[in-house]
Coordinates of C-alpha atoms in Angstrom, one line a residue:
X878 CA -34.8 13.1 7.5
X879 CA -36.7 11.7 4.6
X880 CA -35.5 8.7 2.7
X881 CA -35.6 10.7 -0.4
X882 CA -33.2 13.3 1.0
X883 CA -30.9 10.6 2.3
X884 CA -30.8 8.9 -1.0
X885 CA -30.1 12.2 -2.7
X886 CA -27.1 12.7 -0.4
X887 CA -25.9 9.2 -1.2
X888 CA -26.1 10.0 -4.9
X889 CA -24.0 13.1 -4.4
X890 CA -21.5 11.3 -2.2
X891 CA -21.0 8.7 -4.9
X892 CA -20.8 11.2 -7.6
X893 CA -18.3 13.3 -5.7
X894 CA -16.1 10.3 -4.9
X895 CA -16.3 9.2 -8.5
X896 CA -15.2 12.7 -9.7
X897 CA -12.2 12.6 -7.4
X898 CA -11.4 9.1 -8.5
X899 CA -11.4 10.1 -12.1
X900 CA -8.6 12.6 -11.3
X901 CA -6.6 9.9 -9.6
X902 CA -7.1 7.4 -12.5
X903 CA -6.1 10.0 -15.1
X904 CA -2.9 10.7 -13.2
X905 CA -1.7 7.1 -12.8
X906 CA 1.7 6.8 -14.5
X907 CA 2.0 10.6 -15.0
X908 CA 4.6 12.8 -13.5
X909 CA 3.4 13.8 -10.0
X910 CA 4.8 16.6 -7.8
X911 CA 5.4 15.1 -4.3
X912 CA 5.8 17.3 -1.1
X913 CA 6.7 16.0 2.3
X914 CA 4.3 16.7 5.2
X915 CA 4.7 16.1 8.9
X916 CA 6.6 12.8 9.1
X917 CA 9.0 10.7 7.0
X918 CA 6.8 9.0 4.4
X919 CA 3.8 11.3 4.9
X920 CA 3.5 13.0 1.5
X921 CA 1.0 15.1 -0.5
X922 CA 0.9 15.4 -4.2
X923 CA -0.6 17.8 -6.7
X924 CA -3.1 15.1 -7.5
X925 CA -4.4 15.1 -3.9
X926 CA -5.1 18.8 -4.2
X927 CA -6.6 18.7 -7.7
X928 CA -8.9 15.8 -6.6
X929 CA -10.0 17.7 -3.5
X930 CA -10.8 20.8 -5.5
X931 CA -12.8 18.7 -7.9
X932 CA -14.8 17.0 -5.1
X933 CA -15.5 20.3 -3.4
X934 CA -16.7 21.9 -6.7
X935 CA -19.0 18.9 -7.3
X936 CA -20.6 19.1 -3.8
X937 CA -20.8 22.9 -3.9
X938 CA -22.7 22.9 -7.2
X939 CA -25.3 20.6 -5.7
X940 CA -25.3 21.6 -2.0
X941 CA -24.1 25.2 -1.8
X942 CA -25.3 25.7 1.8
X943 CA -23.5 22.7 3.2
X944 CA -20.1 22.8 5.1
X945 CA -17.1 20.9 3.8
X946 CA -14.0 19.7 5.6
X947 CA -11.2 18.0 3.8
X948 CA -7.6 16.9 4.1
X949 CA -5.8 19.5 2.0
X950 CA -7.8 22.7 2.3
X951 CA -9.5 24.8 5.1
X952 CA -13.1 24.1 6.0
X953 CA -15.8 26.0 4.3
X954 CA -19.3 26.8 5.5
X955 CA -20.3 27.7 9.0
X956 CA -21.8 26.1 12.1
X957 CA -25.3 26.9 10.9
X958 CA -25.0 24.4 8.0
X959 CA -27.4 21.4 8.3
X960 CA -25.0 19.0 6.7
X961 CA -21.2 18.7 6.6
X962 CA -19.1 16.8 4.1
X963 CA -15.9 15.1 5.2
X964 CA -13.6 14.3 2.2
X965 CA -10.3 12.6 1.7
X966 CA -9.4 13.1 -2.0
X967 CA -6.6 10.5 -2.1
X968 CA -6.5 8.1 0.7
X969 CA -3.5 5.9 0.3
X970 CA -1.2 8.6 -1.2
X971 CA 1.9 6.6 -0.6
X972 CA 0.4 3.7 -2.4
X973 CA -0.5 6.0 -5.3
X974 CA 3.0 7.3 -5.6
X975 CA 4.5 3.8 -5.4
X976 CA 2.2 2.4 -8.1
X977 CA 0.3 0.2 -5.6
X978 CA -3.4 0.1 -6.5
X979 CA -4.9 0.5 -3.0
X980 CA -5.9 4.1 -3.1
X981 CA -9.1 6.0 -3.6
X982 CA -11.4 9.0 -3.0
X983 CA -13.5 9.0 0.2
X984 CA -16.6 11.2 0.7
X985 CA -19.1 11.2 3.6
X986 CA -21.8 13.5 4.8
X987 CA -22.9 14.1 8.4
X988 CA -26.1 15.7 9.8
X989 CA -24.5 18.4 12.0
X990 CA -27.2 18.7 14.7
X991 CA -27.3 15.0 15.6
X992 CA -23.7 14.1 14.6
X993 CA -25.1 11.1 12.6
X994 CA -23.4 10.0 9.4
X995 CA -25.9 9.8 6.6
X996 CA -24.1 8.5 3.6
X997 CA -20.6 7.7 2.4
X998 CA -18.7 6.4 -0.6
X999 CA -15.2 5.2 -1.3
X1000 CA -14.1 4.9 -4.9
X1001 CA -10.9 2.9 -5.7
X1002 CA -10.3 3.5 -9.4
X1003 CA -7.3 1.2 -9.9
X1004 CA -9.3 -1.7 -8.4
X1005 CA -12.5 -0.7 -10.3
X1006 CA -14.4 -0.8 -7.0
X1007 CA -16.9 1.5 -5.5
X1008 CA -18.1 1.0 -1.9
X1009 CA -21.0 3.0 -0.6
X1010 CA -23.6 3.1 2.2
X1011 CA -26.7 4.9 3.5
X1012 CA -27.5 5.0 7.1
X1013 CA -30.2 2.4 7.9
X1014 CA -30.4 1.1 4.4
X1015 CA -27.3 -1.0 3.9
X1016 CA -23.9 -1.0 2.2
X1017 CA -22.9 -2.1 -1.3
X1018 CA -20.0 -2.8 -3.5
X1019 CA -20.2 -2.1 -7.3
X1020 CA -17.3 -3.6 -9.3
X1021 CA -17.1 -4.1 -13.1
X1022 CA -20.8 -3.7 -13.6
X1023 CA -21.9 -6.0 -10.7
X1024 CA -23.4 -4.8 -7.4
X1025 CA -23.5 -6.8 -4.2
X1026 CA -24.7 -6.1 -0.6
X1027 CA -22.0 -6.1 1.9
X1028 CA -22.4 -8.3 5.0
X1029 CA -18.9 -8.7 6.6
X1030 CA -16.8 -11.9 6.9
X1031 CA -17.8 -15.5 6.4
X1032 CA -15.3 -17.6 8.5
X1033 CA -16.2 -21.0 7.0
X1034 CA -12.8 -21.0 5.3
X1035 CA -11.1 -20.9 8.6
X1036 CA -9.2 -17.7 7.8
X1037 CA -9.8 -14.9 10.3
X1038 CA -7.8 -12.0 9.1
X1039 CA -7.0 -8.8 11.0
X1040 CA -6.7 -5.6 9.1
X1041 CA -4.7 -2.6 10.4
X1042 CA -2.5 0.3 9.4
X1043 CA 0.5 2.1 10.8
X1044 CA 1.3 5.7 11.6
X1045 CA 3.9 7.8 10.0
X1046 CA 5.0 8.8 13.5
X1047 CA 7.9 6.6 14.6
X1048 CA 6.8 6.8 18.2
X1049 CA 3.2 5.9 17.4
X1050 CA 4.3 3.2 15.1
X1051 CA 6.4 1.6 17.8
X1052 CA 3.3 1.6 20.1
X1053 CA 1.2 0.0 17.3
X1054 CA 3.7 -2.8 16.9
X1055 CA 3.7 -3.4 20.6
X1056 CA -0.1 -3.6 20.6
X1057 CA -0.4 -5.9 17.7
X1058 CA 0.1 -9.2 19.6
X1059 CA -2.7 -8.2 21.9
X1060 CA -5.1 -8.5 19.0
X1061 CA -3.7 -11.5 17.2
X1062 CA -5.0 -14.2 19.6
X1063 CA -8.4 -13.7 17.8
X1064 CA -7.0 -13.9 14.3
X1065 CA -5.0 -16.2 12.0
X1066 CA -3.1 -13.5 10.1
X1067 CA -2.7 -9.8 9.5
X1068 CA -3.2 -7.5 6.5
X1069 CA -2.3 -3.8 6.0
X1070 CA -3.2 -2.2 2.7
X1071 CA -2.0 1.4 3.4
X1072 CA -5.5 3.0 3.3
X1073 CA -7.8 3.3 6.3
X1074 CA -10.8 3.9 4.0
X1075 CA -10.1 0.7 2.0
X1076 CA -9.1 -1.2 5.1
X1077 CA -12.6 -0.5 6.6
X1078 CA -14.2 -1.4 3.2
X1079 CA -12.4 -4.7 3.1
X1080 CA -13.7 -5.6 6.5
X1081 CA -17.2 -4.6 5.3
X1082 CA -17.0 -6.9 2.3
X1083 CA -15.5 -9.7 4.4
X1084 CA -12.0 -9.9 3.1
X1085 CA -10.9 -9.3 6.7
X1086 CA -12.8 -9.9 9.9
X1087 CA -11.8 -6.7 11.6
X1088 CA -10.0 -3.4 11.0
X1089 CA -8.3 -1.4 13.8
X1090 CA -6.0 1.6 13.3
X1091 CA -4.9 4.4 15.7
X1092 CA -3.8 7.9 14.9
X1093 CA -6.3 8.7 12.2
X1094 CA -8.2 11.9 11.2
X1095 CA -11.9 12.0 10.6
X1096 CA -11.5 12.2 6.8
X1097 CA -9.6 8.9 6.9
X1098 CA -12.4 6.9 8.4
X1099 CA -15.7 8.9 7.8
X1100 CA -17.0 7.0 4.8
X1101 CA -15.4 3.7 5.5
X1102 CA -16.8 3.5 9.1
X1103 CA -20.3 4.0 7.8
X1104 CA -19.9 1.4 5.1
X1105 CA -18.6 -1.1 7.7
X1106 CA -21.4 -0.3 10.1
X1107 CA -24.1 -0.7 7.5
X1108 CA -22.5 -4.0 6.5
X1109 CA -23.3 -5.2 10.0
X1110 CA -19.9 -4.7 11.7
X1111 CA -19.5 -3.3 15.2
X1112 CA -17.9 0.1 14.8
X1113 CA -16.3 2.4 17.4
X1114 CA -15.4 5.8 16.1
X1115 CA -12.8 8.2 17.7
X1116 CA -14.1 10.5 20.4
X1117 CA -12.2 13.4 18.9
X1118 CA -11.1 14.7 15.5
X1119 CA -7.9 12.6 15.7
X1120 CA -7.9 9.1 17.2
X1121 CA -8.4 5.4 16.5
X1122 CA -11.1 3.5 14.6
X1123 CA -12.3 0.0 15.6
X1124 CA -14.5 -2.2 13.4
X1125 CA -15.1 -6.0 13.6
X1126 CA -17.6 -8.7 12.4
X1127 CA -19.9 -10.0 15.1
X1128 CA -18.3 -13.5 15.1
X1129 CA -15.0 -12.0 16.4
X1130 CA -15.0 -11.9 20.2
X1131 CA -13.4 -8.4 20.5
X1132 CA -14.2 -5.8 23.0
X1133 CA -13.0 -2.3 23.3
X1134 CA -10.7 -3.5 26.0
X1135 CA -8.8 -5.5 23.4
X1136 CA -8.2 -2.4 21.4
X1137 CA -5.7 -0.2 23.3
X1138 CA -5.3 3.4 22.2
X1139 CA -8.5 3.3 20.2
X1140 CA -11.2 5.9 20.6

């Protein structure tokens, strides 16, 4: 793939995530229709659906032959598509409903033949932060007019923070709580922001030294994992559509054996 095409795909990913984030931002404080999904606390709103339609339209207008998979609607396109987009229109829905600012739109694009992720963006409108990355080129954070390269954690302060998230499934959540002490010998404290996409981005920018979460879908981690990887973190993606993600800075002595139920 040429660098020009990869850059074009990154521009589209950023634009699509920004388009979704504008829907989220415009809906903050407004009346939102909330519907329960599979488990207690797992909800979807009319804003999720509206943002996904907006993101899909944005991509389709620029890449009509590409496939698209997302959280709220059926996949479009076919197996012959050269590229496939994975979108989460509102990652952190529970935060959004509760008025907590850790939510955003996540968009990533994959080359279907190789399975390689090419570009990704996560736009968090309430935080005024945009994270994005292109494979082999790096990862960046743009916030309030300033852009910085992402390079993971600096542990000179002595704080080595572990980022994670918890499942809506009571059974899975109990397992996650049981696993937590196995990780903590490497860390000084734990953080959970309620969004896997932003959890991975926080590890990429160095707010935390690692992010591990089980029981995720691809759209939860697709963009964030590439951003973390391009920031220099070690990333292990799930082997199936649903599974766990594992990302850590090189200074953290983790191995996959320390991350039960991941992959």
